[in-house]
């Protein structure tokens, strides 16, 4: 592919929008893995997408070089936005999983109070007994 040369024989200047899109994409991608800062990554990624689209349009007219940089910036920005959403979703799932109460085998909610723990320990003590250095299950003894 032949590059457009101006009147002086110099190659067309590099598109600043394409470079900006790529730089924003790289920064957004690096920040997208950090849980609370990944919202910045979405903003930087969206700006990079806009700059990338405009950079592609400007370079398509032939006034500037850098169509490949603009496309690479656009791709990296989109990937960083997707990684940011996935990272945020994983964080929300982890918080949601740890915020829900623990349920027992019968489906009832377990309590975190010390009184409930003592009651459960007493039920276990009544169910099992130590006899002749062996653990005996009192519930299955006939």
PDB file of C-alpha atoms in Angstrom:
ATOM      1  CA  UNK A   1       0.000   0.000   0.000  1.00  0.00           C
ATOM      2  CA  UNK A   2       1.399   3.374  -0.970  1.00  0.00           C
ATOM      3  CA  UNK A   3       1.475   6.156   1.590  1.00  0.00           C
ATOM      4  CA  UNK A   4       0.150   9.549   0.696  1.00  0.00           C
ATOM      5  CA  UNK A   5       3.000  11.998   0.324  1.00  0.00           C
ATOM      6  CA  UNK A   6       2.541  15.726   0.512  1.00  0.00           C
ATOM      7  CA  UNK A   7       3.974  18.241  -1.931  1.00  0.00           C
ATOM      8  CA  UNK A   8       7.403  18.121  -0.299  1.00  0.00           C
ATOM      9  CA  UNK A   9       7.756  14.341  -0.629  1.00  0.00           C
ATOM     10  CA  UNK A  10       7.449  13.834   3.121  1.00  0.00           C
ATOM     11  CA  UNK A  11       5.166  11.093   4.450  1.00  0.00           C
ATOM     12  CA  UNK A  12       1.870  12.191   5.935  1.00  0.00           C
ATOM     13  CA  UNK A  13       2.061  13.013   9.646  1.00  0.00           C
ATOM     14  CA  UNK A  14       1.039  10.418  12.195  1.00  0.00           C
ATOM     15  CA  UNK A  15      -2.472  10.750  13.584  1.00  0.00           C
ATOM     16  CA  UNK A  16      -2.413  11.978  17.178  1.00  0.00           C
ATOM     17  CA  UNK A  17      -5.904  10.536  17.652  1.00  0.00           C
ATOM     18  CA  UNK A  18      -4.663   7.051  16.752  1.00  0.00           C
ATOM     19  CA  UNK A  19      -1.752   7.301  19.195  1.00  0.00           C
ATOM     20  CA  UNK A  20      -4.047   8.668  21.910  1.00  0.00           C
ATOM     21  CA  UNK A  21      -6.474   5.808  21.370  1.00  0.00           C
ATOM     22  CA  UNK A  22      -3.705   3.231  21.719  1.00  0.00           C
ATOM     23  CA  UNK A  23      -2.230   4.884  24.827  1.00  0.00           C
ATOM     24  CA  UNK A  24      -5.670   5.142  26.468  1.00  0.00           C
ATOM     25  CA  UNK A  25      -6.319   1.510  25.581  1.00  0.00           C
ATOM     26  CA  UNK A  26      -3.082   0.309  27.163  1.00  0.00           C
ATOM     27  CA  UNK A  27      -3.635   2.360  30.333  1.00  0.00           C
ATOM     28  CA  UNK A  28      -7.269   1.225  30.532  1.00  0.00           C
ATOM     29  CA  UNK A  29      -6.247  -2.416  30.079  1.00  0.00           C
ATOM     30  CA  UNK A  30      -3.652  -2.241  32.858  1.00  0.00           C
ATOM     31  CA  UNK A  31      -6.094  -0.567  35.254  1.00  0.00           C
ATOM     32  CA  UNK A  32      -9.027  -2.844  34.359  1.00  0.00           C
ATOM     33  CA  UNK A  33      -7.721  -5.626  36.616  1.00  0.00           C
ATOM     34  CA  UNK A  34      -7.726  -3.444  39.759  1.00  0.00           C
ATOM     35  CA  UNK A  35     -11.127  -3.903  41.428  1.00  0.00           C
ATOM     36  CA  UNK A  36     -12.056  -0.409  42.556  1.00  0.00           C
ATOM     37  CA  UNK A  37     -10.144   1.513  39.883  1.00  0.00           C
ATOM     38  CA  UNK A  38     -11.663  -0.351  36.958  1.00  0.00           C
ATOM     39  CA  UNK A  39     -14.421   2.238  36.625  1.00  0.00           C
ATOM     40  CA  UNK A  40     -11.655   4.599  35.437  1.00  0.00           C
ATOM     41  CA  UNK A  41     -10.797   1.932  32.904  1.00  0.00           C
ATOM     42  CA  UNK A  42     -14.305   2.059  31.464  1.00  0.00           C
ATOM     43  CA  UNK A  43     -14.129   5.851  31.062  1.00  0.00           C
ATOM     44  CA  UNK A  44     -10.650   5.721  29.503  1.00  0.00           C
ATOM     45  CA  UNK A  45     -11.749   2.847  27.267  1.00  0.00           C
ATOM     46  CA  UNK A  46     -14.799   4.737  26.032  1.00  0.00           C
ATOM     47  CA  UNK A  47     -12.674   7.801  25.265  1.00  0.00           C
ATOM     48  CA  UNK A  48     -10.183   5.564  23.497  1.00  0.00           C
ATOM     49  CA  UNK A  49     -12.963   4.013  21.402  1.00  0.00           C
ATOM     50  CA  UNK A  50     -14.110   7.476  20.323  1.00  0.00           C
ATOM     51  CA  UNK A  51     -10.550   8.569  19.494  1.00  0.00           C
ATOM     52  CA  UNK A  52      -9.939   5.296  17.662  1.00  0.00           C
ATOM     53  CA  UNK A  53     -13.024   5.659  15.482  1.00  0.00           C
ATOM     54  CA  UNK A  54     -12.153   9.267  14.630  1.00  0.00           C
ATOM     55  CA  UNK A  55      -8.522   8.236  14.017  1.00  0.00           C
ATOM     56  CA  UNK A  56      -9.639   5.539  11.574  1.00  0.00           C
ATOM     57  CA  UNK A  57     -11.850   8.040   9.766  1.00  0.00           C
ATOM     58  CA  UNK A  58      -9.073  10.641   9.526  1.00  0.00           C
ATOM     59  CA  UNK A  59      -6.512   8.112   8.320  1.00  0.00           C
ATOM     60  CA  UNK A  60      -8.948   6.723   5.752  1.00  0.00           C
ATOM     61  CA  UNK A  61      -9.043  10.142   4.057  1.00  0.00           C
ATOM     62  CA  UNK A  62      -5.280   9.937   3.611  1.00  0.00           C
ATOM     63  CA  UNK A  63      -4.458  13.144   5.431  1.00  0.00           C
ATOM     64  CA  UNK A  64      -2.744  11.286   8.271  1.00  0.00           C
ATOM     65  CA  UNK A  65      -1.012   7.948   8.844  1.00  0.00           C
ATOM     66  CA  UNK A  66      -1.827   5.561  11.662  1.00  0.00           C
ATOM     67  CA  UNK A  67      -4.837   3.522  10.612  1.00  0.00           C
ATOM     68  CA  UNK A  68      -3.252   0.405  12.162  1.00  0.00           C
ATOM     69  CA  UNK A  69      -2.570   2.237  15.415  1.00  0.00           C
ATOM     70  CA  UNK A  70      -6.164   3.450  15.527  1.00  0.00           C
ATOM     71  CA  UNK A  71      -7.509  -0.068  14.937  1.00  0.00           C
ATOM     72  CA  UNK A  72      -5.168  -1.514  17.580  1.00  0.00           C
ATOM     73  CA  UNK A  73      -6.217   1.209  20.024  1.00  0.00           C
ATOM     74  CA  UNK A  74      -9.875   0.512  19.322  1.00  0.00           C
ATOM     75  CA  UNK A  75      -9.435  -3.228  19.922  1.00  0.00           C
ATOM     76  CA  UNK A  76      -7.438  -2.748  23.131  1.00  0.00           C
ATOM     77  CA  UNK A  77     -10.020  -0.268  24.443  1.00  0.00           C
ATOM     78  CA  UNK A  78     -12.901  -2.656  23.785  1.00  0.00           C
ATOM     79  CA  UNK A  79     -11.019  -5.530  25.436  1.00  0.00           C
ATOM     80  CA  UNK A  80     -10.201  -3.371  28.452  1.00  0.00           C
ATOM     81  CA  UNK A  81     -13.865  -2.421  28.851  1.00  0.00           C
ATOM     82  CA  UNK A  82     -14.884  -6.093  28.720  1.00  0.00           C
ATOM     83  CA  UNK A  83     -12.175  -7.084  31.226  1.00  0.00           C
ATOM     84  CA  UNK A  84     -13.273  -4.252  33.503  1.00  0.00           C
ATOM     85  CA  UNK A  85     -16.897  -5.420  33.443  1.00  0.00           C
ATOM     86  CA  UNK A  86     -15.821  -9.022  34.085  1.00  0.00           C
ATOM     87  CA  UNK A  87     -13.598  -7.937  36.977  1.00  0.00           C
ATOM     88  CA  UNK A  88     -16.397  -5.844  38.457  1.00  0.00           C
ATOM     89  CA  UNK A  89     -18.829  -8.753  38.070  1.00  0.00           C
ATOM     90  CA  UNK A  90     -16.430 -11.115  39.821  1.00  0.00           C
ATOM     91  CA  UNK A  91     -16.058  -8.647  42.687  1.00  0.00           C
ATOM     92  CA  UNK A  92     -19.828  -8.280  43.033  1.00  0.00           C
ATOM     93  CA  UNK A  93     -20.264 -12.072  43.019  1.00  0.00           C
ATOM     94  CA  UNK A  94     -17.592 -12.501  45.698  1.00  0.00           C
ATOM     95  CA  UNK A  95     -19.139  -9.842  47.916  1.00  0.00           C
ATOM     96  CA  UNK A  96     -22.620 -11.259  47.365  1.00  0.00           C
ATOM     97  CA  UNK A  97     -21.465 -14.774  48.203  1.00  0.00           C
ATOM     98  CA  UNK A  98     -19.852 -13.636  51.438  1.00  0.00           C
ATOM     99  CA  UNK A  99     -22.748 -11.382  52.433  1.00  0.00           C
ATOM    100  CA  UNK A 100     -25.416 -14.092  52.229  1.00  0.00           C
ATOM    101  CA  UNK A 101     -26.100 -16.047  55.401  1.00  0.00           C
ATOM    102  CA  UNK A 102     -24.804 -19.567  55.637  1.00  0.00           C
ATOM    103  CA  UNK A 103     -27.499 -22.215  55.336  1.00  0.00           C
ATOM    104  CA  UNK A 104     -27.497 -25.619  56.963  1.00  0.00           C
ATOM    105  CA  UNK A 105     -28.294 -28.943  55.329  1.00  0.00           C
ATOM    106  CA  UNK A 106     -32.018 -28.609  56.026  1.00  0.00           C
ATOM    107  CA  UNK A 107     -32.118 -25.161  54.360  1.00  0.00           C
ATOM    108  CA  UNK A 108     -32.476 -23.092  57.518  1.00  0.00           C
ATOM    109  CA  UNK A 109     -30.194 -20.123  58.060  1.00  0.00           C
ATOM    110  CA  UNK A 110     -27.320 -20.653  60.427  1.00  0.00           C
ATOM    111  CA  UNK A 111     -26.735 -18.042  63.099  1.00  0.00           C
ATOM    112  CA  UNK A 112     -23.432 -16.450  63.983  1.00  0.00           C
ATOM    113  CA  UNK A 113     -24.361 -15.863  67.625  1.00  0.00           C
ATOM    114  CA  UNK A 114     -22.322 -17.556  70.390  1.00  0.00           C
ATOM    115  CA  UNK A 115     -25.487 -18.973  71.992  1.00  0.00           C
ATOM    116  CA  UNK A 116     -26.367 -20.810  68.801  1.00  0.00           C
ATOM    117  CA  UNK A 117     -22.821 -22.200  68.593  1.00  0.00           C
ATOM    118  CA  UNK A 118     -23.046 -23.503  72.171  1.00  0.00           C
ATOM    119  CA  UNK A 119     -26.382 -25.178  71.414  1.00  0.00           C
ATOM    120  CA  UNK A 120     -24.928 -26.879  68.346  1.00  0.00           C
ATOM    121  CA  UNK A 121     -21.904 -28.027  70.326  1.00  0.00           C
ATOM    122  CA  UNK A 122     -24.143 -29.499  73.013  1.00  0.00           C
ATOM    123  CA  UNK A 123     -26.198 -31.380  70.410  1.00  0.00           C
ATOM    124  CA  UNK A 124     -22.988 -32.811  68.952  1.00  0.00           C
ATOM    125  CA  UNK A 125     -21.806 -33.805  72.439  1.00  0.00           C
ATOM    126  CA  UNK A 126     -25.065 -35.672  73.058  1.00  0.00           C
ATOM    127  CA  UNK A 127     -24.880 -37.386  69.691  1.00  0.00           C
ATOM    128  CA  UNK A 128     -21.330 -38.681  70.100  1.00  0.00           C
ATOM    129  CA  UNK A 129     -19.545 -40.178  73.078  1.00  0.00           C
ATOM    130  CA  UNK A 130     -16.014 -41.439  73.677  1.00  0.00           C
ATOM    131  CA  UNK A 131     -15.936 -45.017  74.982  1.00  0.00           C
ATOM    132  CA  UNK A 132     -12.780 -47.116  75.278  1.00  0.00           C
ATOM    133  CA  UNK A 133     -10.825 -44.596  73.208  1.00  0.00           C
ATOM    134  CA  UNK A 134     -13.314 -44.886  70.313  1.00  0.00           C
ATOM    135  CA  UNK A 135     -15.885 -42.423  69.089  1.00  0.00           C
ATOM    136  CA  UNK A 136     -19.320 -43.971  69.358  1.00  0.00           C
ATOM    137  CA  UNK A 137     -22.388 -42.564  67.569  1.00  0.00           C
ATOM    138  CA  UNK A 138     -25.200 -42.636  70.157  1.00  0.00           C
ATOM    139  CA  UNK A 139     -27.849 -42.082  67.479  1.00  0.00           C
ATOM    140  CA  UNK A 140     -27.157 -45.459  65.816  1.00  0.00           C
ATOM    141  CA  UNK A 141     -26.663 -47.542  68.959  1.00  0.00           C
ATOM    142  CA  UNK A 142     -29.537 -49.961  69.544  1.00  0.00           C
TER     143      UNK A 142
END
